[in-house]
Amino acid sequence: MTDTDARTDTETGGGTSAVPDLGPQARIVARLAAAVPDERLADPTPCPGTTVGALLGHVAGLSLAFRDAARKDLGPTTDSAPDPSAPTLAPGWREDLPRVLDELAEAWRDPAARTGMTRAGGVDLPGEIAGLVAVDELVVHGWDLARATGQSYAPDPAALAAAHDFLLASAAEEDRGGVFGPVVPVPDDAPLLDRAIGLSGRDPGWTP
């Protein structure tokens, strides 16, 4: 799939959506999660104070929230700010997480998801921006999970490009709203993934 193929035309504005198809990246995250053995759930991750299990719980919660944000189904899942260090995994998470990731991707394939306003994490925001936040979450937390569990990681190219551009724009803002840590300097000629991870406030060289 090319970057062009991965992007979906919106019904309004006559342009091309900046939000790529979340399906390829969602499947990558699902594969990473499926490969995590139970004995690694208490391991640390690049998110300070967050275990692998808590990170997986966070991914499950954000997937529900941004699925419902795409559907404009506002309520308990979209109204509260997430705490990555707090979530616990439900007993059936190995079956539930890939299903919810699929539902997330499918919800954002609807052009209506990218129009108008919606809400996620208790914040009202344009649908297009909410979609980009969802892409960024999948790309960055995919890296977190892979790095914490010693897995190789090659994100979907379209999702990575969109996440990088979103993070680059946020880096220019004086107040990043506490969502990201301070930018970690990365050489301009570093791989795009490393540059995105640095922009997210993480050290691309992090190891457990």
Backbone as ProteinMPNN parsed JSONL, in Angstrom:
{"seq_chain_A": "MTDTDARTDTETGGGTSAVPDLGPQARIVARLAAAVPDERLADPTPCPGTTVGALLGHVAGLSLAFRDAARKDLGPTTDSAPDPSAPTLAPGWREDLPRVLDELAEAWRDPAARTGMTRAGGVDLPGEIAGLVAVDELVVHGWDLARATGQSYAPDPAALAAAHDFLLASAAEEDRGGVFGPVVPVPDDAPLLDRAIGLSGRDPGWTP", "coords_chain_A": {"N_chain_A": [[0.846, -1.19, 0.0], [0.629, 2.167, -0.889], [1.537, 5.508, 0.261], [-0.315, 7.253, -0.838], [-2.442, 5.571, -1.503], [-3.214, 4.853, 1.031], [-4.566, 6.954, 2.097], [-7.656, 8.601, 2.664], [-10.182, 10.091, 0.76], [-11.993, 12.958, 1.741], [-15.469, 13.781, 2.147], [-16.1, 16.378, 2.188], [-14.795, 19.552, 1.272], [-13.216, 18.679, -0.777], [-10.602, 17.744, -0.79], [-7.737, 15.76, 0.213], [-7.698, 13.588, 2.906], [-5.698, 14.081, 5.823], [-5.493, 12.04, 7.527], [-4.416, 8.812, 7.624], [-5.348, 5.436, 6.578], [-6.044, 3.621, 9.388], [-5.849, 0.917, 9.664], [-3.527, -0.78, 8.816], [-1.502, -0.005, 10.718], [-2.83, -0.514, 13.124], [-3.043, -3.284, 12.999], [-0.356, -3.973, 13.204], [0.234, -3.163, 15.824], [-1.476, -4.901, 17.168], [-0.27, -7.359, 16.564], [2.189, -7.065, 17.873], [1.278, -6.925, 20.535], [0.146, -9.461, 20.827], [2.379, -11.037, 20.924], [3.498, -10.68, 23.375], [4.609, -12.219, 26.23], [3.07, -13.494, 29.245], [4.781, -13.222, 31.418], [6.154, -10.905, 30.934], [4.582, -8.738, 31.477], [4.887, -7.115, 33.706], [7.128, -5.677, 33.199], [9.229, -2.73, 32.682], [8.519, 0.214, 30.652], [9.194, 2.635, 27.978], [7.606, 4.725, 28.865], [7.601, 6.571, 31.692], [7.19, 5.01, 34.835], [5.28, 3.258, 33.933], [4.144, 0.063, 33.325], [4.465, -2.786, 31.093], [2.024, -4.15, 31.056], [0.258, -2.121, 31.973], [0.592, -0.315, 29.899], [-0.503, -1.755, 27.748], [-3.132, -1.862, 28.683], [-3.711, 0.847, 28.54], [-3.552, 1.271, 25.759], [-5.722, -0.285, 24.965], [-7.799, 1.18, 26.169], [-7.557, 3.727, 24.939], [-8.085, 3.003, 22.351], [-10.786, 2.294, 22.433], [-11.796, 4.821, 23.154], [-11.089, 6.515, 20.979], [-12.277, 5.157, 18.92], [-14.974, 5.563, 19.536], [-14.965, 8.325, 19.44], [-14.615, 8.745, 16.713], [-17.026, 7.761, 15.801], [-18.662, 9.669, 16.809], [-19.906, 9.067, 19.143], [-20.369, 10.066, 21.951], [-19.447, 9.948, 25.354], [-18.923, 8.051, 28.362], [-16.484, 6.779, 27.54], [-15.159, 8.708, 26.084], [-14.947, 10.976, 27.602], [-13.147, 11.276, 29.71], [-9.815, 12.013, 30.769], [-7.006, 10.051, 29.809], [-4.915, 7.928, 31.844], [-1.881, 6.725, 31.491], [-0.426, 5.122, 33.273], [-2.204, 3.891, 34.938], [-4.218, 2.012, 33.937], [-5.544, -1.326, 34.103], [-5.271, -4.661, 32.885], [-7.964, -6.381, 31.428], [-9.245, -9.704, 32.02], [-9.759, -11.01, 29.549], [-8.092, -9.779, 27.654], [-6.397, -10.494, 25.542], [-8.02, -11.438, 23.519], [-9.806, -9.337, 23.296], [-8.365, -6.938, 22.725], [-7.242, -6.988, 19.993], [-9.688, -7.017, 18.616], [-10.887, -4.567, 19.348], [-9.01, -2.814, 18.31], [-9.336, -3.32, 15.586], [-11.962, -2.362, 15.303], [-11.536, 0.322, 15.881], [-9.941, 1.126, 13.67], [-11.768, 0.656, 11.585], [-13.817, 2.447, 12.215], [-12.63, 4.91, 11.681], [-12.44, 4.861, 8.973], [-14.714, 5.856, 7.931], [-15.705, 8.654, 6.197], [-17.165, 10.646, 7.516], [-16.183, 10.683, 10.065], [-14.053, 12.361, 10.087], [-15.006, 14.885, 9.9], [-16.556, 17.87, 11.254], [-16.934, 18.35, 14.84], [-15.616, 16.521, 17.662], [-14.961, 14.458, 20.552], [-12.337, 13.493, 22.752], [-10.554, 12.002, 25.39], [-11.681, 13.798, 27.138], [-11.526, 16.214, 25.88], [-12.671, 18.578, 23.58], [-12.408, 18.552, 20.085], [-11.519, 19.045, 16.573], [-12.682, 16.624, 14.184], [-10.758, 15.747, 12.291], [-8.319, 16.311, 13.583], [-8.56, 14.689, 15.837], [-8.408, 12.197, 14.611], [-5.743, 12.226, 13.763], [-4.445, 12.308, 16.218], [-5.109, 9.757, 17.144], [-3.723, 8.18, 15.282], [-1.075, 8.939, 15.91], [-0.926, 7.982, 18.566], [-1.047, 5.192, 18.146], [1.275, 4.738, 16.65], [3.406, 5.691, 18.299], [2.979, 4.32, 20.745], [3.148, 1.765, 19.791], [5.881, 1.632, 19.275], [6.803, 1.982, 21.922], [5.872, -0.42, 23.077], [7.151, -2.397, 21.538], [9.873, -1.781, 22.026], [10.02, -2.156, 24.792], [9.599, -4.874, 25.053], [11.463, -6.132, 23.513], [11.009, -6.544, 20.774], [11.142, -6.385, 17.181], [10.4, -3.489, 15.177], [8.533, -1.985, 12.741], [6.785, 0.517, 11.753], [3.672, 1.241, 10.025], [4.22, 2.917, 6.992], [2.657, 5.157, 6.072], [1.211, 5.836, 8.356], [3.316, 6.454, 10.082], [4.457, 8.707, 8.803], [2.326, 10.534, 9.011], [2.087, 10.704, 11.81], [4.602, 11.748, 12.491], [4.498, 14.295, 11.253], [2.385, 15.414, 12.666], [3.437, 15.434, 15.283], [5.63, 17.086, 14.876], [4.407, 19.526, 14.327], [3.21, 19.941, 16.819], [5.428, 20.288, 18.399], [6.221, 22.855, 17.985], [4.574, 24.354, 19.506], [4.14, 26.336, 22.407], [2.879, 25.406, 24.709], [2.323, 22.174, 25.189], [0.284, 20.944, 26.382], [0.761, 19.025, 28.333], [0.644, 16.522, 27.306], [2.809, 15.489, 25.896], [6.275, 14.863, 26.62], [9.262, 16.917, 27.109], [10.87, 17.729, 24.019], [13.173, 15.422, 22.692], [16.339, 15.894, 21.476], [17.216, 14.885, 18.202], [19.302, 13.786, 15.562], [19.073, 15.451, 12.365], [19.347, 13.783, 10.196], [18.592, 11.339, 11.07], [16.7, 8.227, 11.156], [13.223, 8.401, 10.179], [11.433, 7.357, 12.071], [12.919, 7.492, 14.482], [13.137, 10.265, 14.687], [10.462, 10.99, 15.011], [9.911, 9.713, 17.458], [11.655, 11.094, 19.156], [10.46, 13.626, 19.0], [8.157, 13.068, 20.362], [8.941, 13.133, 22.938], [10.47, 11.083, 23.893], [13.401, 9.049, 24.321], [15.057, 7.839, 21.583], [17.001, 5.903, 21.891], [16.32, 4.399, 24.062], [16.463, 1.664, 26.337], [15.376, -1.268, 28.151]], "CA_chain_A": [[0.0, 0.0, 0.0], [1.39, 3.401, -0.943], [0.995, 6.576, 1.094], [-1.495, 7.798, -1.493], [-3.53, 4.605, -1.374], [-3.632, 4.721, 2.415], [-5.306, 8.123, 2.527], [-9.056, 8.54, 2.253], [-10.755, 11.386, 0.406], [-13.13, 13.386, 2.526], [-16.613, 14.161, 1.341], [-16.197, 17.827, 2.173], [-13.545, 20.238, 1.047], [-12.66, 18.255, -2.047], [-9.185, 17.434, -0.694], [-7.361, 14.45, 0.684], [-7.569, 13.613, 4.357], [-4.37, 13.858, 6.378], [-5.564, 10.849, 8.372], [-4.315, 7.595, 6.807], [-6.067, 4.258, 7.045], [-5.413, 3.135, 10.614], [-5.83, -0.537, 9.687], [-2.198, -1.403, 8.844], [-0.814, 0.239, 11.988], [-3.563, -1.221, 14.178], [-2.668, -4.7, 12.927], [1.004, -4.089, 13.72], [0.144, -3.094, 17.282], [-2.105, -6.144, 17.624], [0.736, -8.431, 16.489], [3.135, -6.845, 18.966], [0.623, -7.284, 21.785], [-0.052, -10.908, 20.872], [3.664, -11.692, 21.157], [3.971, -10.386, 24.73], [4.288, -13.296, 27.184], [2.529, -13.022, 30.515], [5.839, -12.88, 32.371], [6.72, -9.586, 30.62], [3.588, -7.692, 31.71], [5.332, -6.217, 34.77], [8.371, -5.029, 32.782], [9.122, -1.287, 32.44], [8.408, 0.694, 29.268], [9.724, 3.998, 27.865], [6.725, 5.66, 29.575], [8.012, 6.467, 33.096], [6.219, 4.517, 35.79], [4.252, 2.477, 33.251], [4.547, -1.289, 32.968], [3.943, -3.302, 29.824], [0.599, -4.419, 31.246], [-0.464, -0.856, 32.021], [0.626, 0.247, 28.541], [-1.506, -2.475, 26.966], [-4.428, -1.382, 29.14], [-3.873, 2.195, 27.989], [-3.853, 1.128, 24.33], [-7.105, -0.758, 24.868], [-8.694, 2.272, 26.515], [-7.548, 4.78, 23.913], [-8.733, 2.468, 21.154], [-12.219, 2.484, 22.652], [-12.117, 6.245, 23.161], [-11.0, 7.105, 19.642], [-13.333, 4.516, 18.119], [-16.228, 6.263, 19.801], [-14.808, 9.698, 18.939], [-14.868, 8.694, 15.271], [-18.465, 7.535, 15.616], [-19.364, 10.759, 17.498], [-20.652, 8.412, 20.21], [-19.693, 10.684, 23.084], [-19.92, 9.456, 26.641], [-17.878, 7.688, 29.33], [-15.192, 6.43, 26.949], [-14.526, 9.868, 25.464], [-15.056, 12.16, 28.457], [-12.136, 11.36, 30.765], [-8.428, 11.999, 30.313], [-6.382, 8.761, 30.128], [-3.714, 7.872, 32.673], [-1.203, 5.525, 30.991], [0.143, 4.267, 34.318], [-3.247, 3.353, 35.799], [-5.108, 0.941, 33.479], [-5.23, -2.732, 34.3], [-5.752, -5.485, 31.783], [-9.077, -7.287, 31.688], [-8.833, -11.096, 31.815], [-9.829, -11.424, 28.147], [-7.49, -8.73, 26.823], [-5.76, -11.026, 24.325], [-9.067, -11.51, 22.505], [-10.509, -8.06, 23.17], [-7.559, -5.85, 22.172], [-7.254, -6.948, 18.524], [-11.03, -6.671, 18.136], [-11.103, -3.133, 19.51], [-8.135, -2.141, 17.341], [-10.02, -3.423, 14.289], [-13.106, -1.453, 15.332], [-10.969, 1.67, 15.792], [-9.565, 1.392, 12.282], [-12.97, 0.698, 10.751], [-14.557, 3.68, 12.505], [-11.98, 6.058, 11.04], [-12.584, 4.78, 7.506], [-15.91, 6.613, 7.581], [-15.332, 10.065, 6.001], [-17.843, 11.512, 8.476], [-15.394, 10.755, 11.291], [-13.068, 13.429, 9.957], [-15.701, 16.164, 9.774], [-17.194, 18.372, 12.454], [-16.235, 18.258, 16.113], [-15.81, 15.317, 18.459], [-14.306, 14.573, 21.857], [-11.525, 12.364, 23.205], [-9.804, 12.388, 26.567], [-12.338, 14.918, 27.773], [-11.203, 17.436, 25.142], [-13.367, 18.76, 22.306], [-11.46, 18.855, 19.025], [-12.012, 18.683, 15.245], [-12.55, 15.213, 13.85], [-9.493, 15.492, 11.604], [-7.255, 16.302, 14.575], [-8.738, 13.481, 16.644], [-7.872, 11.08, 13.835], [-4.28, 12.295, 13.793], [-4.032, 11.899, 17.559], [-5.213, 8.299, 17.189], [-2.581, 7.644, 14.526], [0.121, 9.171, 16.717], [-0.949, 7.06, 19.703], [-0.721, 3.839, 17.694], [2.673, 4.684, 16.211], [4.325, 5.867, 19.421], [2.83, 3.23, 21.707], [3.704, 0.578, 19.154], [7.323, 1.675, 19.56], [6.958, 1.713, 23.354], [5.64, -1.835, 23.35], [8.219, -3.172, 20.904], [11.142, -1.545, 22.715], [9.951, -2.724, 26.139], [9.54, -6.337, 25.013], [12.535, -6.653, 22.668], [10.533, -6.927, 19.458], [11.444, -5.478, 16.081], [9.269, -2.602, 14.939], [8.497, -1.212, 11.504], [5.408, 1.02, 11.657], [3.111, 1.508, 8.704], [4.847, 4.159, 6.524], [1.716, 6.273, 6.018], [0.917, 6.227, 9.731], [4.514, 7.091, 10.619], [4.576, 10.047, 8.221], [1.292, 11.377, 9.6], [2.429, 10.928, 13.212], [5.746, 12.657, 12.534], [4.058, 15.654, 10.926], [1.567, 15.874, 13.795], [4.33, 15.712, 16.401], [6.454, 18.235, 14.506], [3.572, 20.709, 14.529], [3.0, 20.138, 18.254], [6.692, 20.697, 19.012], [6.349, 24.305, 17.834], [3.652, 25.002, 20.433], [4.741, 26.587, 23.711], [2.222, 24.532, 25.673], [1.863, 20.945, 24.546], [-0.847, 20.417, 27.14], [1.125, 17.937, 29.222], [0.498, 15.235, 26.631], [4.131, 15.025, 25.511], [7.395, 15.38, 27.38], [10.141, 17.789, 26.332], [11.441, 17.117, 22.823], [14.527, 14.878, 22.798], [17.022, 16.198, 20.215], [17.605, 13.764, 17.35], [19.908, 14.344, 14.345], [18.156, 15.642, 11.234], [19.478, 12.677, 9.241], [18.187, 10.09, 11.718], [15.488, 7.649, 10.567], [12.0, 9.13, 10.489], [10.867, 6.845, 13.313], [13.668, 8.075, 15.594], [12.788, 11.683, 14.794], [9.118, 11.053, 15.594], [9.993, 9.326, 18.861], [12.244, 12.227, 19.85], [9.453, 14.681, 19.09], [7.151, 12.66, 21.35], [9.512, 13.278, 24.269], [11.145, 9.857, 24.269], [14.763, 8.843, 23.814], [15.04, 6.693, 20.656], [17.965, 4.894, 22.307], [15.911, 3.782, 25.328], [16.429, 0.205, 26.501], [14.899, -1.602, 29.504]], "C_chain_A": [[0.882, 1.241, 0.0], [0.767, 4.425, -0.017], [-0.287, 7.123, 0.499], [-2.681, 6.874, -1.323], [-4.076, 4.564, 0.042], [-4.465, 5.888, 2.897], [-6.702, 8.094, 1.907], [-9.569, 9.925, 1.942], [-11.909, 11.708, 1.324], [-14.253, 13.801, 1.603], [-16.785, 15.666, 1.281], [-14.825, 18.41, 1.928], [-12.847, 19.821, -0.217], [-11.205, 17.862, -1.997], [-8.956, 16.008, -0.273], [-7.128, 14.511, 2.173], [-6.129, 13.388, 4.765], [-4.333, 12.602, 7.235], [-5.473, 9.605, 7.479], [-5.231, 6.495, 7.336], [-5.335, 3.712, 8.272], [-5.233, 1.621, 10.627], [-4.449, -1.161, 9.733], [-1.464, -1.207, 10.168], [-1.518, -0.461, 13.145], [-3.201, -2.705, 14.177], [-1.253, -4.924, 13.444], [0.992, -4.075, 15.244], [-0.471, -4.38, 17.838], [-1.11, -7.3, 17.604], [1.763, -8.285, 17.608], [2.538, -7.29, 20.294], [0.485, -8.797, 21.92], [1.232, -11.645, 21.223], [4.216, -11.438, 22.554], [3.617, -11.542, 25.655], [3.825, -12.721, 28.51], [3.628, -12.561, 31.468], [6.5, -11.534, 32.074], [5.77, -8.442, 30.977], [3.997, -6.703, 32.798], [6.605, -5.471, 34.407], [8.157, -3.534, 32.57], [9.005, -0.977, 30.953], [9.055, 2.079, 29.184], [8.844, 5.061, 28.506], [7.038, 5.547, 31.067], [6.883, 5.993, 34.0], [5.136, 3.642, 35.2], [4.801, 1.112, 32.872], [3.986, -1.672, 31.597], [2.446, -3.563, 29.943], [-0.229, -3.154, 31.269], [-0.5, -0.199, 30.646], [-0.414, -0.436, 27.656], [-2.917, -2.06, 27.379], [-4.736, 0.004, 28.598], [-4.235, 2.129, 26.506], [-5.286, 0.646, 24.135], [-8.085, 0.384, 25.142], [-8.734, 3.362, 25.464], [-8.195, 4.303, 22.628], [-10.244, 2.591, 21.26], [-12.602, 3.957, 22.534], [-12.112, 6.83, 21.758], [-11.907, 6.396, 18.644], [-14.622, 5.285, 18.283], [-16.154, 7.728, 19.372], [-15.075, 9.752, 17.44], [-16.352, 8.551, 14.989], [-19.309, 8.698, 16.138], [-20.298, 10.198, 18.577], [-20.03, 8.846, 21.53], [-20.315, 10.226, 24.395], [-18.751, 9.075, 27.524], [-16.518, 7.395, 28.701], [-14.446, 7.64, 26.408], [-14.365, 11.056, 26.405], [-13.968, 12.293, 29.511], [-10.741, 11.267, 30.171], [-7.777, 10.677, 30.71], [-5.172, 8.933, 31.04], [-2.967, 6.603, 32.295], [-0.699, 4.589, 32.074], [-0.919, 3.532, 35.126], [-3.979, 2.125, 35.259], [-4.606, -0.451, 33.833], [-5.863, -3.523, 33.165], [-6.921, -6.363, 32.225], [-8.63, -8.717, 31.38], [-8.817, -11.517, 30.347], [-9.131, -10.48, 27.181], [-6.881, -9.274, 25.54], [-6.772, -11.192, 23.189], [-9.675, -10.134, 22.241], [-9.678, -6.996, 22.454], [-7.52, -5.863, 20.649], [-8.618, -6.6, 17.943], [-11.263, -5.165, 18.212], [-10.224, -2.336, 18.553], [-8.745, -2.192, 15.94], [-11.191, -2.447, 14.221], [-12.657, 0.007, 15.237], [-10.654, 2.023, 14.351], [-10.789, 1.521, 11.387], [-13.738, 1.994, 10.971], [-13.953, 4.871, 11.789], [-11.954, 5.965, 9.52], [-13.817, 5.53, 7.018], [-15.515, 8.075, 7.393], [-15.98, 11.009, 6.994], [-17.053, 11.653, 9.77], [-14.458, 11.951, 11.276], [-13.703, 14.816, 9.879], [-16.301, 16.582, 11.103], [-16.311, 18.236, 13.677], [-16.526, 16.927, 16.792], [-15.105, 15.527, 19.79], [-13.504, 13.312, 22.129], [-10.689, 12.842, 24.384], [-10.385, 13.574, 27.296], [-12.117, 16.247, 27.081], [-12.004, 17.473, 23.85], [-12.353, 19.18, 21.248], [-12.037, 18.463, 17.673], [-11.778, 17.204, 14.947], [-11.225, 14.879, 13.198], [-8.335, 15.413, 12.591], [-7.357, 15.066, 15.462], [-8.193, 12.262, 15.92], [-6.356, 11.054, 13.849], [-3.734, 11.914, 15.165], [-4.072, 10.375, 17.676], [-4.058, 7.639, 16.445], [-1.301, 7.761, 15.345], [0.196, 8.196, 17.888], [-0.535, 5.65, 19.277], [0.746, 3.716, 17.294], [3.617, 4.73, 17.408], [4.197, 4.724, 20.428], [3.224, 1.886, 21.101], [5.204, 0.488, 19.397], [7.586, 1.367, 21.027], [6.886, 0.215, 23.637], [6.756, -2.695, 22.767], [9.529, -3.019, 21.664], [11.146, -2.198, 24.092], [10.046, -4.241, 26.133], [10.558, -6.952, 24.054], [12.089, -7.128, 21.303], [10.986, -5.916, 18.395], [10.189, -4.673, 15.754], [9.469, -1.818, 13.658], [7.069, -0.717, 11.335], [4.967, 1.18, 10.219], [3.656, 2.85, 8.203], [3.9, 5.358, 6.492], [1.38, 6.771, 7.415], [2.11, 6.945, 10.347], [4.664, 8.514, 10.089], [3.562, 11.0, 8.838], [1.611, 11.699, 11.055], [3.59, 11.903, 13.335], [5.311, 14.095, 12.275], [3.223, 16.244, 12.062], [2.451, 16.265, 14.976], [5.208, 16.926, 16.12], [5.678, 19.53, 14.714], [3.385, 20.989, 16.013], [4.263, 20.644, 18.933], [6.882, 22.203, 18.948], [5.453, 25.066, 18.798], [4.318, 25.176, 21.798], [4.165, 25.66, 24.772], [1.698, 23.309, 24.942], [0.829, 20.221, 25.397], [-0.526, 19.275, 28.067], [1.009, 16.569, 28.588], [1.856, 14.636, 26.305], [5.178, 15.578, 26.475], [8.221, 16.32, 26.522], [10.75, 17.043, 25.143], [12.866, 16.637, 23.105], [15.233, 15.138, 21.475], [17.489, 14.936, 19.497], [18.207, 14.351, 16.079], [18.919, 14.422, 13.184], [18.215, 14.499, 10.241], [19.151, 11.325, 9.87], [16.968, 9.521, 11.007], [14.237, 8.395, 11.03], [11.382, 8.655, 11.799], [11.594, 7.444, 14.516], [13.309, 9.546, 15.784], [11.393, 11.849, 15.412], [9.155, 10.733, 17.079], [10.621, 10.447, 19.69], [11.258, 13.358, 20.028], [8.377, 14.356, 20.122], [7.653, 12.804, 22.78], [10.212, 12.038, 24.774], [12.546, 9.812, 23.67], [14.756, 7.64, 22.886], [16.004, 5.596, 21.038], [17.562, 4.173, 23.581], [15.978, 2.259, 25.263], [15.956, -0.091, 27.907], [16.034, -1.588, 30.53]], "O_chain_A": [[1.795, 1.346, 0.819], [-0.364, 4.262, 0.44], [-1.236, 7.424, 1.222], [-3.791, 7.321, -1.035], [-5.255, 4.277, 0.248], [-5.022, 5.833, 3.993], [-6.896, 7.628, 0.784], [-9.42, 10.841, 2.751], [-12.715, 10.836, 1.651], [-14.033, 14.13, 0.437], [-17.517, 16.183, 0.437], [-13.813, 17.834, 2.328], [-11.964, 20.534, -0.695], [-10.598, 17.658, -3.048], [-9.838, 15.156, -0.377], [-6.428, 15.401, 2.655], [-5.414, 12.604, 4.14], [-3.258, 12.148, 7.627], [-6.362, 9.371, 6.661], [-5.813, 6.621, 8.414], [-4.152, 3.383, 8.202], [-4.545, 1.088, 11.497], [-4.194, -1.997, 10.599], [-0.865, -2.15, 10.684], [-0.856, -0.954, 14.057], [-3.068, -3.312, 15.24], [-0.975, -5.954, 14.058], [1.665, -4.885, 15.881], [-0.027, -4.885, 18.869], [-1.099, -8.127, 18.515], [2.16, -9.276, 18.221], [3.206, -7.952, 21.088], [0.683, -9.349, 23.002], [1.187, -12.752, 21.76], [5.294, -11.93, 22.887], [2.435, -11.825, 25.851], [4.157, -11.586, 28.853], [3.433, -11.62, 32.237], [7.317, -11.063, 32.864], [6.127, -7.278, 30.792], [3.511, -5.572, 32.817], [7.118, -4.704, 35.222], [7.034, -3.104, 32.308], [9.347, -1.801, 30.105], [9.427, 2.642, 30.213], [9.289, 6.196, 28.678], [6.76, 4.504, 31.659], [5.765, 6.505, 33.94], [4.168, 3.31, 35.885], [5.812, 1.017, 32.176], [3.15, -0.97, 31.029], [1.683, -3.233, 29.034], [-1.298, -3.099, 30.662], [-1.504, 0.405, 30.269], [-1.125, 0.229, 26.902], [-3.799, -1.922, 26.531], [-5.875, 0.303, 28.24], [-5.124, 2.848, 26.049], [-5.985, 1.117, 23.238], [-9.081, 0.538, 24.434], [-9.803, 3.871, 25.128], [-8.785, 5.095, 21.893], [-10.909, 2.952, 20.29], [-13.599, 4.301, 21.9], [-13.03, 7.561, 21.387], [-12.268, 6.978, 17.621], [-15.288, 5.623, 17.304], [-17.166, 8.311, 18.984], [-15.693, 10.698, 16.952], [-16.874, 9.15, 14.049], [-20.524, 8.722, 15.941], [-21.34, 10.78, 18.879], [-19.269, 8.102, 22.149], [-21.535, 10.129, 24.528], [-17.694, 9.701, 27.452], [-15.491, 7.739, 29.288], [-13.221, 7.602, 26.286], [-13.717, 12.041, 26.05], [-13.874, 13.339, 30.154], [-10.509, 10.544, 29.202], [-7.971, 10.217, 31.836], [-4.494, 9.96, 31.005], [-3.355, 5.513, 32.716], [-0.554, 3.39, 31.835], [-0.59, 2.646, 35.915], [-4.34, 1.255, 36.051], [-3.403, -0.711, 33.858], [-6.855, -3.106, 32.569], [-6.865, -7.006, 33.273], [-7.731, -8.918, 30.563], [-7.956, -12.296, 29.939], [-9.524, -10.381, 26.019], [-6.855, -8.565, 24.534], [-6.405, -11.093, 22.018], [-10.017, -9.805, 21.105], [-10.219, -6.228, 21.659], [-7.751, -4.815, 20.045], [-8.7, -5.958, 16.896], [-11.771, -4.558, 17.27], [-10.644, -1.299, 18.04], [-8.676, -1.215, 15.196], [-11.392, -1.783, 13.205], [-13.314, 0.826, 14.595], [-11.045, 3.083, 13.862], [-10.84, 2.399, 10.526], [-14.256, 2.578, 10.018], [-14.68, 5.754, 11.334], [-11.495, 6.89, 8.851], [-13.947, 5.806, 5.825], [-15.03, 8.694, 8.34], [-15.421, 12.063, 7.296], [-17.228, 12.629, 10.499], [-14.111, 12.492, 12.326], [-12.99, 15.816, 9.8], [-16.529, 15.747, 11.979], [-15.101, 18.034, 13.572], [-17.547, 16.291, 16.532], [-14.699, 16.643, 20.116], [-13.924, 12.207, 21.787], [-10.176, 13.961, 24.375], [-9.668, 14.286, 27.998], [-12.472, 17.296, 27.619], [-12.013, 16.496, 23.101], [-11.532, 20.064, 21.488], [-12.947, 17.637, 17.613], [-10.799, 16.614, 15.402], [-10.623, 13.849, 13.504], [-7.465, 14.552, 12.46], [-6.339, 14.462, 15.8], [-7.584, 11.39, 16.539], [-5.749, 9.987, 13.936], [-2.687, 11.275, 15.267], [-3.162, 9.774, 18.247], [-3.484, 6.658, 16.919], [-0.537, 6.802, 15.46], [1.26, 7.647, 18.173], [0.239, 4.993, 19.972], [1.384, 2.701, 17.572], [4.524, 3.905, 17.519], [5.208, 4.214, 20.912], [3.595, 0.966, 21.829], [5.736, -0.584, 19.687], [8.482, 0.587, 21.349], [7.728, -0.341, 24.343], [7.248, -3.613, 23.424], [10.221, -4.004, 21.92], [12.168, -2.736, 24.517], [10.522, -4.836, 27.1], [10.524, -8.158, 23.806], [12.712, -8.019, 20.724], [11.184, -4.737, 18.692], [9.068, -5.109, 16.015], [10.445, -1.083, 13.506], [6.222, -1.45, 10.826], [5.791, 1.247, 9.307], [3.564, 3.842, 8.926], [4.301, 6.466, 6.851], [1.275, 7.976, 7.642], [1.938, 7.937, 11.057], [4.968, 9.429, 10.854], [3.893, 12.143, 9.153], [1.43, 12.836, 11.492], [3.567, 12.789, 14.189], [5.713, 15.009, 12.996], [3.341, 17.427, 12.381], [2.239, 17.307, 15.596], [5.496, 17.708, 17.026], [6.222, 20.513, 15.217], [3.398, 22.148, 16.429], [4.184, 21.355, 19.935], [7.616, 22.773, 19.756], [5.553, 26.289, 18.902], [4.984, 24.263, 22.287], [4.894, 25.181, 25.64], [0.745, 23.398, 24.169], [0.531, 19.048, 25.174], [-1.438, 18.606, 28.552], [1.246, 15.558, 29.248], [2.048, 13.425, 26.418], [4.984, 16.637, 27.072], [7.925, 16.507, 25.341], [11.101, 15.868, 25.252], [13.667, 17.366, 23.69], [14.777, 14.652, 20.439], [18.077, 14.039, 20.101], [17.674, 15.33, 15.557], [18.043, 13.57, 13.039], [17.25, 14.257, 9.516], [19.405, 10.282, 9.268], [16.265, 10.26, 10.318], [14.199, 8.947, 12.13], [10.859, 9.467, 12.562], [10.946, 7.862, 15.476], [13.191, 10.017, 16.915], [11.173, 12.738, 16.234], [8.501, 11.407, 17.875], [10.17, 10.722, 20.802], [11.217, 13.988, 21.085], [7.76, 15.258, 20.689], [6.891, 12.621, 23.729], [10.52, 11.944, 25.962], [12.832, 10.448, 22.656], [14.482, 6.526, 23.332], [15.862, 4.466, 20.571], [18.357, 3.414, 24.137], [15.597, 1.649, 24.264], [16.114, 0.752, 28.79], [15.801, -1.847, 31.711]]}, "name": "protein", "num_of_chains": 1, "seq": "MTDTDARTDTETGGGTSAVPDLGPQARIVARLAAAVPDERLADPTPCPGTTVGALLGHVAGLSLAFRDAARKDLGPTTDSAPDPSAPTLAPGWREDLPRVLDELAEAWRDPAARTGMTRAGGVDLPGEIAGLVAVDELVVHGWDLARATGQSYAPDPAALAAAHDFLLASAAEEDRGGVFGPVVPVPDDAPLLDRAIGLSGRDPGWTP"}
